[in-house]
CSV table of C-alpha atoms and ligand atoms in Angstrom, one decimal:
chain,number,residue,atom,x,y,z
E,16,MET,CA,-18.3,4.9,-36.3
E,17,ASN,CA,-16.7,1.4,-36.7
E,18,ASP,CA,-17.4,-0.4,-33.4
E,19,ALA,CA,-15.4,-3.5,-34.4
E,20,SER,CA,-12.2,-1.4,-34.7
E,21,LYS,CA,-12.9,0.5,-31.5
E,22,ARG,CA,-13.0,-2.8,-29.7
E,23,SER,CA,-9.4,-3.6,-30.6
E,24,LEU,CA,-8.1,-0.5,-28.8
E,25,PRO,CA,-6.0,-1.3,-25.7
E,26,GLU,CA,-8.5,0.8,-23.6
E,27,ASP,CA,-11.5,-1.4,-23.8
E,28,VAL,CA,-13.6,1.5,-22.5
E,29,ALA,CA,-13.6,2.8,-26.0
E,30,ALA,CA,-15.8,-0.1,-26.9
E,31,ILE,CA,-18.8,1.2,-24.8
E,32,SER,CA,-21.1,2.5,-27.5
E,33,GLU,CA,-23.1,5.6,-27.0
E,34,ALA,CA,-26.3,3.7,-27.2
E,35,VAL,CA,-25.6,1.6,-24.1
E,36,ALA,CA,-23.6,4.1,-22.0
E,37,GLY,CA,-25.1,6.4,-19.4
E,38,ALA,CA,-22.8,9.2,-20.3
E,39,VAL,CA,-20.5,10.4,-23.1
E,40,LEU,CA,-17.0,11.8,-22.6
E,41,THR,CA,-15.7,13.7,-25.6
E,42,ILE,CA,-12.0,14.4,-25.7
E,43,ASP,CA,-10.8,17.0,-28.1
E,44,LEU,CA,-7.3,15.9,-29.2
E,45,GLY,CA,-7.1,18.9,-31.4
E,46,ALA,CA,-7.4,21.2,-28.3
E,47,ILE,CA,-4.7,19.2,-26.6
E,48,ARG,CA,-2.4,19.8,-29.6
E,49,GLU,CA,-3.3,23.5,-29.6
E,50,ASN,CA,-2.5,23.7,-25.9
E,51,TYR,CA,0.8,22.1,-26.5
E,52,ARG,CA,1.6,24.6,-29.3
E,53,ARG,CA,0.6,27.5,-26.9
E,54,LEU,CA,2.9,26.3,-24.2
E,55,LYS,CA,5.7,25.8,-26.8
E,56,ALA,CA,5.2,29.4,-28.0
E,57,ARG,CA,5.8,30.6,-24.4
E,58,LEU,CA,8.8,28.4,-24.0
E,59,GLY,CA,10.6,29.6,-27.2
E,60,ASP,CA,13.7,27.3,-27.7
E,61,VAL,CA,13.1,25.4,-24.5
E,62,ARG,CA,11.9,21.8,-25.1
E,63,CYS,CA,8.4,20.7,-24.0
E,64,ALA,CA,7.5,17.3,-22.7
E,65,GLY,CA,4.1,15.9,-22.2
E,66,VAL,CA,3.0,14.5,-18.8
E,67,VAL,CA,0.6,11.6,-19.3
E,68,LYS,CA,0.5,10.0,-15.8
E,69,ALA,CA,-2.7,8.6,-14.4
E,70,ASP,CA,-3.9,7.5,-17.9
E,71,GLY,CA,-3.3,11.0,-19.3
E,72,TYR,CA,-5.1,12.8,-16.4
E,73,GLY,CA,-8.0,10.4,-16.9
E,74,VAL,CA,-8.6,11.1,-20.6
E,75,GLY,CA,-6.4,8.4,-22.2
E,76,ALA,CA,-2.6,8.3,-22.1
E,77,SER,CA,-2.1,6.5,-25.4
E,78,GLN,CA,-4.4,8.8,-27.3
E,79,VAL,CA,-3.0,11.9,-25.8
E,80,ALA,CA,0.6,10.8,-26.3
E,81,ALA,CA,-0.1,9.9,-29.9
E,82,ALA,CA,-1.6,13.4,-30.5
E,83,LEU,CA,1.4,15.1,-28.8
E,84,LEU,CA,3.8,13.0,-30.9
E,85,ARG,CA,2.3,14.5,-34.0
E,86,GLU,CA,3.2,17.9,-32.6
E,87,GLY,CA,6.8,16.9,-32.3
E,88,CYS,CA,6.8,16.0,-28.6
E,89,ASP,CA,9.3,13.2,-28.1
E,90,THR,CA,9.5,13.2,-24.3
E,91,PHE,CA,6.8,11.8,-21.9
E,92,PHE,CA,6.5,11.5,-18.2
E,93,VAL,CA,4.4,8.9,-16.4
E,94,ALA,CA,4.2,8.3,-12.6
E,95,LEU,CA,4.4,4.5,-12.4
E,96,LEU,CA,6.5,1.9,-14.0
E,97,GLY,CA,3.4,0.0,-15.1
E,98,GLU,CA,2.2,3.2,-16.9
E,99,GLY,CA,5.5,3.5,-18.6
E,100,ILE,CA,5.4,-0.1,-19.9
E,101,ALA,CA,1.9,0.4,-21.2
E,102,LEU,CA,2.9,3.7,-22.9
E,103,ARG,CA,5.9,2.1,-24.5
E,104,ARG,CA,3.7,-0.6,-25.9
E,105,SER,CA,1.3,1.9,-27.4
E,106,LEU,CA,4.0,4.4,-28.7
E,107,GLY,CA,6.5,1.9,-29.9
E,108,PRO,CA,10.3,2.6,-29.9
E,109,GLY,CA,11.7,6.1,-30.0
E,110,PRO,CA,10.2,8.6,-27.6
E,111,ALA,CA,11.8,9.0,-24.2
E,112,ILE,CA,9.5,7.9,-21.3
E,113,PHE,CA,10.4,8.9,-17.8
E,114,VAL,CA,9.0,7.2,-14.7
E,115,LEU,CA,8.6,10.0,-12.1
E,116,ASN,CA,8.1,7.8,-9.0
E,117,GLY,CA,11.2,5.9,-9.8
E,118,ILE,CA,11.7,2.2,-10.5
E,119,PRO,CA,10.5,0.0,-7.7
E,120,PRO,CA,13.3,-2.2,-6.2
E,121,GLY,CA,13.8,-5.4,-8.2
E,122,ALA,CA,11.8,-4.1,-11.2
E,123,GLU,CA,14.8,-2.6,-13.0
E,124,PRO,CA,14.9,-5.4,-15.6
E,125,ASP,CA,11.3,-4.6,-16.6
E,126,ALA,CA,12.2,-0.9,-17.0
E,127,VAL,CA,15.2,-1.8,-19.1
E,128,ALA,CA,13.2,-4.2,-21.3
E,129,ALA,CA,10.7,-1.4,-22.0
E,130,ASP,CA,13.5,1.1,-22.7
E,131,LEU,CA,12.3,3.5,-20.0
E,132,CYS,CA,14.2,6.3,-18.4
E,133,ALA,CA,14.4,6.1,-14.7
E,134,VAL,CA,13.8,9.1,-12.6
E,135,ILE,CA,16.3,8.5,-9.8
E,136,ASN,CA,14.9,9.8,-6.5
E,137,SER,CA,17.3,8.3,-4.0
E,138,VAL,CA,20.8,6.9,-3.5
E,139,GLY,CA,19.2,3.4,-3.4
E,140,GLN,CA,17.6,3.9,-6.8
E,141,LEU,CA,20.9,5.2,-8.1
E,142,VAL,CA,22.8,2.1,-6.9
E,143,ALA,CA,20.1,-0.2,-8.4
E,144,TRP,CA,20.1,1.6,-11.8
E,145,ARG,CA,23.9,1.5,-11.9
E,146,ALA,CA,23.8,-2.3,-11.2
E,147,ALA,CA,21.1,-2.7,-13.9
E,148,ALA,CA,23.4,-0.9,-16.4
E,149,ARG,CA,26.3,-3.2,-15.5
E,150,ARG,CA,24.0,-6.2,-16.1
E,151,ALA,CA,22.7,-4.7,-19.4
E,152,GLY,CA,26.3,-4.0,-20.5
E,153,ARG,CA,25.4,-0.5,-21.6
E,154,LYS,CA,24.6,3.0,-20.3
E,155,LEU,CA,21.1,3.4,-19.1
E,156,PRO,CA,19.2,6.7,-19.4
E,157,ALA,CA,18.0,8.6,-16.3
E,158,ALA,CA,16.9,11.9,-14.8
E,159,ILE,CA,18.3,12.7,-11.4
E,160,GLN,CA,15.6,14.3,-9.3
E,161,VAL,CA,16.7,16.5,-6.4
E,162,ASP,CA,14.4,17.8,-3.7
E,163,SER,CA,14.6,21.6,-3.9
E,164,GLY,CA,12.0,22.0,-1.2
E,165,MET,CA,8.8,20.1,-1.8
E,166,SER,CA,9.9,17.1,0.5
E,167,ARG,CA,8.1,14.6,-1.8
E,168,LEU,CA,10.3,12.9,-4.3
E,169,GLY,CA,14.0,13.4,-5.1
E,170,MET,CA,17.4,13.3,-3.4
E,171,ALA,CA,17.8,15.3,-0.3
E,172,PRO,CA,20.6,18.0,-0.4
E,173,GLY,CA,22.7,15.8,1.9
E,174,ASP,CA,22.4,12.9,-0.5
E,175,VAL,CA,23.4,15.1,-3.4
E,176,GLU,CA,26.5,16.2,-1.5
E,177,CYS,CA,27.4,12.6,-0.7
E,178,ILE,CA,27.2,11.3,-4.3
E,179,ALA,CA,28.9,14.5,-5.6
E,180,ALA,CA,32.0,13.3,-3.6
E,181,ASP,CA,31.9,9.9,-5.3
E,182,PRO,CA,33.6,9.9,-8.7
E,183,GLN,CA,32.0,6.5,-9.6
E,184,ALA,CA,28.5,7.6,-8.6
E,185,PHE,CA,27.2,7.8,-12.1
E,186,ASP,CA,29.1,5.0,-13.8
E,187,GLY,CA,26.9,3.5,-16.5
E,188,ILE,CA,24.3,6.2,-16.2
E,189,ASP,CA,23.4,8.5,-19.1
E,190,ILE,CA,22.1,11.6,-17.2
E,191,ARG,CA,19.5,13.1,-19.6
E,192,TYR,CA,18.3,15.7,-17.1
E,193,VAL,CA,18.7,17.0,-13.6
E,194,MET,CA,15.2,17.8,-12.4
E,195,SER,CA,13.1,19.0,-9.5
E,196,HIS,CA,9.5,19.9,-8.9
E,197,LEU,CA,7.8,23.1,-7.7
E,198,ALA,CA,5.4,23.0,-4.8
E,199,CYS,CA,3.7,26.4,-5.2
E,200,ALA,CA,4.0,27.2,-8.9
E,201,ASP,CA,0.2,28.0,-9.2
E,202,GLU,CA,0.8,30.9,-6.7
E,203,PRO,CA,3.2,33.2,-8.6
E,204,GLU,CA,3.8,35.4,-5.6
E,205,HIS,CA,4.7,32.6,-3.3
E,206,PRO,CA,8.2,33.0,-1.9
E,207,ALA,CA,8.8,29.2,-2.2
E,208,ASN,CA,9.1,29.5,-6.0
E,209,GLU,CA,12.3,31.5,-6.0
E,210,LYS,CA,13.6,29.7,-3.0
E,211,GLN,CA,13.2,26.4,-4.8
E,212,ARG,CA,14.8,27.8,-7.9
E,213,LEU,CA,17.9,28.9,-6.0
E,214,ALA,CA,18.1,25.5,-4.2
E,215,PHE,CA,17.8,23.8,-7.6
E,216,GLU,CA,20.6,26.0,-8.9
E,217,ARG,CA,22.9,25.1,-6.0
E,218,LEU,CA,22.1,21.3,-6.2
E,219,ARG,CA,22.5,20.9,-9.9
E,220,LYS,CA,25.9,22.5,-9.8
E,221,MET,CA,27.1,19.7,-7.6
E,222,LEU,CA,26.1,17.1,-10.1
E,223,PRO,CA,27.6,16.3,-13.5
E,224,GLU,CA,26.7,18.9,-16.1
E,225,ALA,CA,23.3,17.9,-17.8
E,226,PRO,CA,20.2,19.7,-19.1
E,227,ALA,CA,17.8,20.8,-16.4
E,228,SER,CA,14.1,20.6,-15.9
E,229,LEU,CA,12.1,22.4,-13.2
E,230,THR,CA,8.6,23.5,-14.3
E,231,ASN,CA,5.2,22.0,-14.5
E,232,SER,CA,2.3,23.8,-16.3
E,233,SER,CA,2.1,26.7,-13.8
E,234,GLY,CA,5.8,27.1,-13.6
E,235,ILE,CA,5.9,27.9,-17.3
E,236,PHE,CA,4.0,31.1,-16.5
E,237,LEU,CA,6.6,32.1,-13.8
E,238,GLY,CA,8.9,33.3,-16.5
E,239,PRO,CA,12.0,32.3,-18.4
E,240,SER,CA,14.2,31.9,-15.3
E,241,PHE,CA,12.2,28.8,-14.4
E,242,HIS,CA,12.2,27.3,-17.8
E,243,TYR,CA,15.7,25.7,-18.1
E,244,ASP,CA,16.0,23.1,-20.8
E,245,LEU,CA,12.8,21.1,-20.6
E,246,ALA,CA,9.3,21.9,-19.3
E,247,ARG,CA,7.0,19.2,-18.0
E,248,PRO,CA,3.4,20.4,-18.4
E,249,GLY,CA,0.5,18.1,-17.6
E,250,ALA,CA,-2.6,20.0,-16.4
E,251,ALA,CA,-2.5,22.8,-18.9
E,252,LEU,CA,-2.4,20.4,-21.8
E,253,TYR,CA,-5.8,19.1,-20.6
E,254,GLY,CA,-7.3,22.5,-20.3
E,255,ILE,CA,-6.9,23.1,-16.6
E,256,ASN,CA,-6.1,26.7,-15.9
E,257,PRO,CA,-2.3,27.0,-15.0
E,258,THR,CA,-2.8,30.6,-13.9
E,259,PRO,CA,-5.7,30.3,-11.4
E,260,ALA,CA,-5.7,34.0,-10.6
E,261,LYS,CA,-6.1,35.0,-14.2
E,262,LEU,CA,-8.2,34.0,-17.3
E,263,ASN,CA,-7.5,30.5,-18.5
E,264,PRO,CA,-5.0,30.8,-21.4
E,265,MET,CA,-5.7,27.2,-22.5
E,266,LEU,CA,-8.5,25.6,-24.6
E,267,PRO,CA,-11.0,23.3,-22.9
E,268,VAL,CA,-10.4,19.7,-23.8
E,269,VAL,CA,-13.2,17.6,-22.3
E,270,ARG,CA,-16.9,17.6,-22.6
E,271,LEU,CA,-19.0,15.3,-20.3
E,272,GLN,CA,-22.6,14.7,-21.0
E,273,ALA,CA,-25.0,12.4,-19.1
E,274,LYS,CA,-28.2,10.8,-20.4
E,275,VAL,CA,-31.6,11.5,-19.1
E,276,ALA,CA,-33.1,8.2,-17.8
E,277,GLN,CA,-36.5,9.5,-16.8
E,278,THR,CA,-38.4,12.7,-16.2
E,279,ARG,CA,-41.2,13.3,-13.7
E,280,VAL,CA,-43.4,15.9,-12.0
E,281,ILE,CA,-43.5,16.0,-8.2
E,282,GLU,CA,-45.9,17.8,-5.8
E,283,LYS,CA,-45.1,20.2,-3.0
E,284,GLY,CA,-43.7,18.3,0.0
E,285,ALA,CA,-42.3,15.3,-1.9
E,286,GLY,CA,-39.0,14.1,-0.6
E,287,VAL,CA,-36.2,13.8,-3.2
E,288,GLY,CA,-33.4,11.2,-3.2
E,289,TYR,CA,-31.7,9.2,-0.4
E,290,GLY,CA,-32.3,10.5,3.1
E,291,HIS,CA,-34.9,13.0,1.8
E,292,THR,CA,-32.4,15.7,2.2
E,293,TYR,CA,-34.5,17.9,-0.1
E,294,HIS,CA,-38.3,18.5,0.0
E,295,ALA,CA,-40.1,20.2,-2.8
E,296,GLN,CA,-41.4,23.7,-1.8
E,297,GLY,CA,-43.9,23.5,-4.6
E,298,PRO,CA,-44.6,21.4,-7.7
E,299,LEU,CA,-41.4,20.7,-9.6
E,300,ARG,CA,-40.3,19.0,-12.8
E,301,LEU,CA,-37.3,16.6,-12.4
E,302,ALA,CA,-35.0,14.6,-14.6
E,303,THR,CA,-32.9,11.7,-13.4
E,304,ILE,CA,-29.6,11.2,-15.2
E,305,SER,CA,-27.6,8.0,-15.6
E,306,PHE,CA,-24.5,9.3,-13.9
E,307,GLY,CA,-23.5,9.3,-10.2
E,308,TYR,CA,-20.7,9.0,-7.8
E,309,ALA,CA,-19.5,5.7,-9.3
E,310,ASP,CA,-18.6,7.8,-12.4
E,311,GLY,CA,-16.4,10.0,-10.3
E,312,TRP,CA,-18.7,12.9,-9.3
E,313,GLN,CA,-18.3,13.3,-5.6
E,314,ARG,CA,-21.3,12.7,-3.5
E,315,ARG,CA,-20.6,15.8,-1.4
E,316,ALA,CA,-20.3,18.1,-4.4
E,317,ALA,CA,-23.2,20.6,-4.7
E,318,SER,CA,-23.5,21.2,-8.4
E,319,ALA,CA,-25.6,21.5,-11.5
E,320,ALA,CA,-25.9,20.2,-15.0
E,321,TRP,CA,-26.7,22.4,-18.0
E,322,PHE,CA,-28.9,22.0,-21.0
E,323,GLU,CA,-28.7,24.5,-23.9
E,324,GLY,CA,-27.5,27.3,-21.6
E,325,THR,CA,-30.0,26.6,-18.8
E,326,ARG,CA,-28.7,25.6,-15.4
E,327,LEU,CA,-30.3,22.5,-13.9
E,328,PRO,CA,-29.4,22.2,-10.2
E,329,PHE,CA,-28.9,18.9,-8.5
E,330,LEU,CA,-31.6,18.1,-6.0
E,331,GLY,CA,-31.0,15.8,-3.0
E,332,ARG,CA,-28.1,13.4,-2.8
E,333,VAL,CA,-25.9,12.2,-5.6
E,334,SER,CA,-26.6,8.4,-5.9
E,335,MET,CA,-24.2,5.8,-7.2
E,336,ASP,CA,-25.6,5.7,-10.7
E,337,SER,CA,-28.0,8.6,-10.8
E,338,ILE,CA,-28.5,12.3,-10.0
E,339,ILE,CA,-31.8,14.1,-9.8
E,340,LEU,CA,-32.0,17.5,-11.5
E,341,ASP,CA,-34.5,20.3,-11.2
E,342,ILE,CA,-35.5,21.0,-14.7
E,343,SER,CA,-38.4,23.4,-13.9
E,344,ALA,CA,-36.5,26.2,-15.6
E,345,LEU,CA,-37.0,24.5,-19.0
E,346,PRO,CA,-40.2,24.5,-21.0
E,347,ALA,CA,-42.3,21.3,-20.4
E,348,ASP,CA,-41.2,18.5,-22.8
E,349,LYS,CA,-38.0,20.3,-23.7
E,350,LEU,CA,-35.9,17.6,-22.1
E,351,ARG,CA,-36.7,13.9,-23.0
E,352,ASP,CA,-35.5,10.5,-22.1
E,353,GLY,CA,-32.2,9.8,-23.8
E,354,ASP,CA,-31.3,13.5,-24.2
E,355,LEU,CA,-27.8,14.5,-23.0
E,356,VAL,CA,-27.2,17.2,-20.4
E,357,GLU,CA,-23.8,18.8,-19.9
E,358,LEU,CA,-21.7,18.3,-16.7
E,359,LEU,CA,-18.4,19.5,-18.1
E,360,GLY,CA,-18.1,21.6,-21.2
E,361,PRO,CA,-18.7,25.2,-22.5
E,362,SER,CA,-21.3,25.9,-19.7
E,363,GLN,CA,-19.2,24.4,-16.8
E,364,SER,CA,-15.4,24.1,-17.1
E,365,VAL,CA,-13.4,21.5,-15.3
E,366,ASP,CA,-12.1,24.3,-13.0
E,367,ASP,CA,-15.7,25.5,-12.3
E,368,ALA,CA,-16.8,22.0,-11.4
E,369,ALA,CA,-13.8,21.7,-9.2
E,370,GLY,CA,-14.7,25.0,-7.4
E,371,HIS,CA,-18.2,23.7,-6.7
E,372,ALA,CA,-16.7,20.4,-5.3
E,373,GLY,CA,-14.1,22.1,-3.2
E,374,THR,CA,-11.3,20.4,-5.1
E,375,ILE,CA,-9.0,21.0,-8.1
E,376,GLY,CA,-9.5,20.3,-11.8
E,377,TYR,CA,-6.8,17.6,-11.6
E,378,GLU,CA,-9.0,15.6,-9.2
E,379,ILE,CA,-12.2,16.1,-11.3
E,380,LEU,CA,-10.4,14.7,-14.4
E,381,THR,CA,-8.6,11.8,-12.8
E,382,SER,CA,-11.8,10.7,-11.0
E,383,LEU,CA,-13.7,10.3,-14.2
E,384,GLY,CA,-15.0,6.7,-14.3
E,385,PRO,CA,-14.8,3.8,-16.7
E,386,ARG,CA,-18.4,3.6,-17.8
E,387,PHE,CA,-18.6,6.4,-20.3
E,388,HIS,CA,-18.7,6.2,-24.0
E,389,ARG,CA,-15.5,7.9,-25.0
E,390,ARG,CA,-15.3,9.9,-28.1
E,391,TYR,CA,-12.0,11.2,-29.4
E,392,VAL,CA,-12.4,14.1,-31.8
E,393,ASN,CA,-10.0,16.2,-34.0
E,394,GLY,CA,-7.3,13.6,-33.7
D,416,LIG,C1,2.5,15.9,-12.3
D,416,LIG,C2,3.9,16.4,-12.4
D,416,LIG,C3,4.1,17.3,-13.4
D,416,LIG,C4,3.0,18.0,-14.2
D,416,LIG,O1,2.3,18.9,-13.4
D,416,LIG,P1,1.1,19.8,-13.9
D,416,LIG,O2,0.8,20.7,-12.7
D,416,LIG,O3,0.0,18.9,-14.2
D,416,LIG,O4,1.6,20.5,-15.1
D,416,LIG,C5,5.4,17.7,-13.7
D,416,LIG,N1,6.4,17.2,-12.9
D,416,LIG,C6,6.2,16.3,-11.9
D,416,LIG,C7,7.4,15.8,-11.2
D,416,LIG,C8,4.9,15.9,-11.6
D,416,LIG,O5,4.7,15.1,-10.6
């Protein structure tokens, strides 16, 4: 590996070498590309965007977007204007980049300069984007987001009715999509899905005719009536199961391994970790790994690491930079200082880890910290 060239990447984290890091995060860009192809196969002729908000769900927006670009993906979604500007810098001109949370008031010139597409969530944002188009002397691209029942982002039905009555409402605006977002798509039987779809139908008919976009990852699996013209998957690209009640149809993307800092043997009765929340019931062999809650592993999460298929339970509390593992199940001297144990990977999926932590895979991925050596493979 050429460390000098890694250092020139915009994400300086890539410069943390494996030798100095406490943990290694491996991101399989080939798996992301395969996941994109699998979603596209389900979508048929429907276009498929890539959602790369929150730095590509924690795994690197610029690397993920570049990989998706090679699969023919030409439409990306980020949450924040700052993310959009950074992504434009890394992708260069061409691909469409939509800013889901809308353009903050007064920042329209920054969005125009970076050639971003506004997601217009309110009448105020519509007025501001129209004014920006007037100043720019050309039409500006946008998606109009309507609230079909999630009550988070997008124009309320009353607002849609108002602007529908105004013939000048969209002057200067190139409406690329009318879009909305599903609240319960990961629960296929949830009645809100069909209710939202019908509300979306009604709202989009009031607006100028434009391609439509409704589904996230899980919504793709609700069937073709939800697909419209453009799907917006995020989670499934990163290997999170979009069909939680069924086997995961996606490939795993991340592997997280932490380094053993030290091993030791303790006697019966010894207290383990802060607060001595655990006491040894008998002699035990322990390993302390250089990985803790500062790396995004919740202090409350009861969990385990894995080594060559053997489960190594956490003992006591998760510390900021370390976790104590019970390695008594391994032969003595099997695990040594500097060896890597697995926290995410073939033995423990992102969704498994989320289950143990009482959260969702999205939060596991986006919590991953900045101290890892990051290795991008199969790019
Ligand atoms: C995050 C997000 C997505 C992607 O959702 P996933 O569940 O990760 O596929 C799509 N659309 C909107 C509006 C979003 O906020």
